[in-house]
Amino acid sequence: KQATTVDPTIPAEATRFYNPNALDFGVRQDITHNLTLVAKMRLTDDLSGGLTVKYATGRPITPIVGAVPVANQNYYLPIEGRVGSERLPSFRQVDGQLSYLLPFGANHQIIFYLAINNLLNRANVLDYDYSIDYSQRQPRTTTFSRFIYFGATVTLNP
């Protein structure tokens, strides 16, 4: 037996089907895969490093397939394609970090760290922008490029 539930705030295509004897099936608007891998390694007694890899399938979008010019006006009305019939490109990002532990005094320590977000400097696609007549589509990408930061944490124990 299959039960159907519909949330009134989402389109009918986003209906979830539930079968207690089977797996829960995702909606068509799902990001179907979302994966984060974290690897940490002690390189020496005082030096550690790590990598974080993030991946997610692109979210579904409704493409603009054409446009109709509005009479006596300088704009067009878009014609949308099938709801959720395309997906944005997948999201991918690699981050890296290093930390160095420096003990001092009786029980004190300083941890120096260096991290790089978006190590590969990849611009992920957020959405698409269209020309005024909707005949051309350009990807709108993240403005977040490679970012390097560093610092130190001091621990003073009595």
Short mmCIF file of C-alpha atoms in Angstrom, two decimals:
data_model
loop_
_atom_site.label_atom_id
_atom_site.label_comp_id
_atom_site.label_asym_id
_atom_site.label_seq_id
_atom_site.Cartn_x
_atom_site.Cartn_y
_atom_site.Cartn_z
CA LYS A 1 0.00 0.00 0.00
CA GLN A 2 1.34 3.42 -0.90
CA ALA A 3 0.43 6.59 0.98
CA THR A 4 0.84 10.05 -0.48
CA THR A 5 1.35 13.21 1.53
CA VAL A 6 1.38 16.68 0.06
CA ASP A 7 2.69 19.80 1.77
CA PRO A 8 0.50 22.66 0.52
CA THR A 9 3.50 25.02 0.37
CA ILE A 10 5.30 22.98 -2.29
CA PRO A 11 4.28 22.12 -5.85
CA ALA A 12 2.48 18.85 -6.55
CA GLU A 13 5.61 17.54 -8.32
CA ALA A 14 7.41 17.70 -4.99
CA THR A 15 5.11 15.12 -3.39
CA ARG A 16 6.80 12.54 -1.19
CA PHE A 17 5.68 8.94 -1.41
CA TYR A 18 5.99 6.78 1.67
CA ASN A 19 5.92 3.01 1.78
CA PRO A 20 6.62 1.53 5.24
CA ASN A 21 8.02 -1.61 3.57
CA ALA A 22 10.45 0.24 1.30
CA LEU A 23 12.89 3.09 1.32
CA ASP A 24 11.70 6.70 1.38
CA PHE A 25 11.90 8.17 -2.12
CA GLY A 26 13.19 11.71 -2.58
CA VAL A 27 11.31 14.49 -4.25
CA ARG A 28 12.27 15.68 -7.70
CA GLN A 29 13.53 18.92 -6.18
CA ASP A 30 16.07 17.11 -4.00
CA ILE A 31 19.79 17.58 -4.04
CA THR A 32 20.20 13.84 -4.47
CA HIS A 33 23.75 13.46 -3.16
CA ASN A 34 25.58 15.51 -0.55
CA LEU A 35 28.98 14.27 0.57
CA THR A 36 31.62 15.73 2.89
CA LEU A 37 34.89 13.89 3.45
CA VAL A 38 37.28 15.01 6.18
CA ALA A 39 40.83 13.66 6.43
CA LYS A 40 43.19 14.63 9.24
CA MET A 41 46.75 13.47 9.68
CA ARG A 42 49.53 14.04 12.17
CA LEU A 43 52.58 14.85 10.03
CA THR A 44 55.04 15.17 12.94
CA ASP A 45 54.63 15.29 16.71
CA ASP A 46 53.79 18.99 16.49
CA LEU A 47 52.39 19.41 12.95
CA SER A 48 48.95 18.29 11.75
CA GLY A 49 47.21 18.71 8.43
CA GLY A 50 43.87 18.03 6.92
CA LEU A 51 41.68 18.21 3.86
CA THR A 52 37.93 18.63 3.55
CA VAL A 53 36.25 17.68 0.28
CA LYS A 54 32.65 18.75 -0.32
CA TYR A 55 30.41 17.54 -3.14
CA ALA A 56 26.70 17.97 -3.82
CA THR A 57 24.60 17.38 -6.89
CA GLY A 58 23.17 20.54 -8.38
CA ARG A 59 19.70 21.57 -7.37
CA PRO A 60 16.89 21.33 -9.93
CA ILE A 61 15.91 24.43 -11.86
CA THR A 62 13.16 25.38 -14.26
CA PRO A 63 14.75 26.60 -17.49
CA ILE A 64 13.53 29.51 -19.60
CA VAL A 65 12.85 28.06 -23.05
CA GLY A 66 11.71 31.18 -24.87
CA ALA A 67 10.14 34.60 -24.52
CA VAL A 68 7.26 36.65 -25.83
CA PRO A 69 7.78 40.37 -26.52
CA VAL A 70 5.22 42.60 -24.82
CA ALA A 71 3.49 44.84 -27.36
CA ASN A 72 4.49 48.51 -27.19
CA GLN A 73 6.90 47.79 -24.34
CA ASN A 74 10.64 47.24 -24.09
CA TYR A 75 10.59 43.92 -22.30
CA TYR A 76 9.80 40.24 -22.76
CA LEU A 77 7.83 37.73 -20.76
CA PRO A 78 9.72 34.48 -20.22
CA ILE A 79 8.31 31.10 -21.20
CA GLU A 80 9.30 28.51 -18.61
CA GLY A 81 10.11 24.92 -19.45
CA ARG A 82 9.12 21.89 -17.42
CA VAL A 83 9.41 22.52 -13.67
CA GLY A 84 12.67 21.13 -12.29
CA SER A 85 13.65 19.59 -15.63
CA GLU A 86 17.30 20.73 -15.46
CA ARG A 87 19.91 20.74 -12.73
CA LEU A 88 22.64 23.18 -11.89
CA PRO A 89 26.19 21.80 -12.14
CA SER A 90 27.39 19.98 -9.04
CA PHE A 91 28.94 21.88 -6.12
CA ARG A 92 32.56 20.95 -5.40
CA GLN A 93 35.04 22.45 -2.95
CA VAL A 94 38.32 21.41 -1.36
CA ASP A 95 39.63 23.07 1.82
CA GLY A 96 43.01 22.47 3.47
CA GLN A 97 44.49 23.27 6.87
CA LEU A 98 47.74 22.97 8.81
CA SER A 99 48.32 23.47 12.53
CA TYR A 100 51.51 23.56 14.55
CA LEU A 101 51.55 22.96 18.32
CA LEU A 102 54.22 24.82 20.29
CA PRO A 103 54.34 23.99 24.01
CA PHE A 104 55.99 26.53 26.30
CA GLY A 105 56.45 27.01 30.01
CA ALA A 106 55.04 24.48 32.46
CA ASN A 107 51.65 23.66 30.88
CA HIS A 108 51.11 26.34 28.25
CA GLN A 109 50.83 26.04 24.49
CA ILE A 110 50.31 28.00 21.29
CA ILE A 111 48.66 26.49 18.25
CA PHE A 112 49.48 28.24 14.97
CA TYR A 113 47.15 27.48 12.11
CA LEU A 114 46.95 28.13 8.39
CA ALA A 115 43.87 27.31 6.34
CA ILE A 116 42.88 27.67 2.72
CA ASN A 117 39.21 27.55 1.76
CA ASN A 118 38.34 26.73 -1.84
CA LEU A 119 41.85 25.45 -2.47
CA LEU A 120 41.16 24.82 -6.18
CA ASN A 121 39.58 28.29 -6.59
CA ARG A 122 36.47 26.77 -8.19
CA ALA A 123 33.54 29.06 -8.98
CA ASN A 124 30.38 27.05 -8.28
CA VAL A 125 27.22 27.87 -10.24
CA LEU A 126 24.42 29.35 -8.11
CA ASP A 127 21.86 30.02 -10.85
CA TYR A 128 21.57 31.38 -14.38
CA ASP A 129 21.09 34.95 -15.60
CA TYR A 130 19.32 35.55 -18.90
CA SER A 131 19.66 38.27 -21.52
CA ILE A 132 16.82 40.80 -21.74
CA ASP A 133 15.11 38.74 -24.47
CA TYR A 134 15.91 35.42 -22.71
CA SER A 135 17.78 34.12 -25.77
CA GLN A 136 21.11 33.73 -23.95
CA ARG A 137 21.90 32.22 -20.57
CA GLN A 138 25.03 32.83 -18.50
CA PRO A 139 25.94 31.03 -15.26
CA ARG A 140 25.93 33.14 -12.09
CA THR A 141 28.79 31.83 -9.98
CA THR A 142 29.94 32.26 -6.42
CA THR A 143 32.06 35.29 -5.72
CA PHE A 144 33.85 33.34 -3.01
CA SER A 145 37.28 32.61 -4.42
CA ARG A 146 40.25 31.03 -2.70
CA PHE A 147 40.55 32.41 0.83
CA ILE A 148 43.66 32.07 3.01
CA TYR A 149 43.62 32.76 6.72
CA PHE A 150 45.95 32.12 9.62
CA GLY A 151 46.17 32.75 13.32
CA ALA A 152 47.15 31.44 16.71
CA THR A 153 45.42 30.17 19.82
CA VAL A 154 47.15 30.52 23.18
CA THR A 155 46.29 28.25 26.11
CA LEU A 156 47.57 29.27 29.55
CA ASN A 157 47.06 26.68 32.28
CA PRO A 158 47.65 27.50 35.96
#
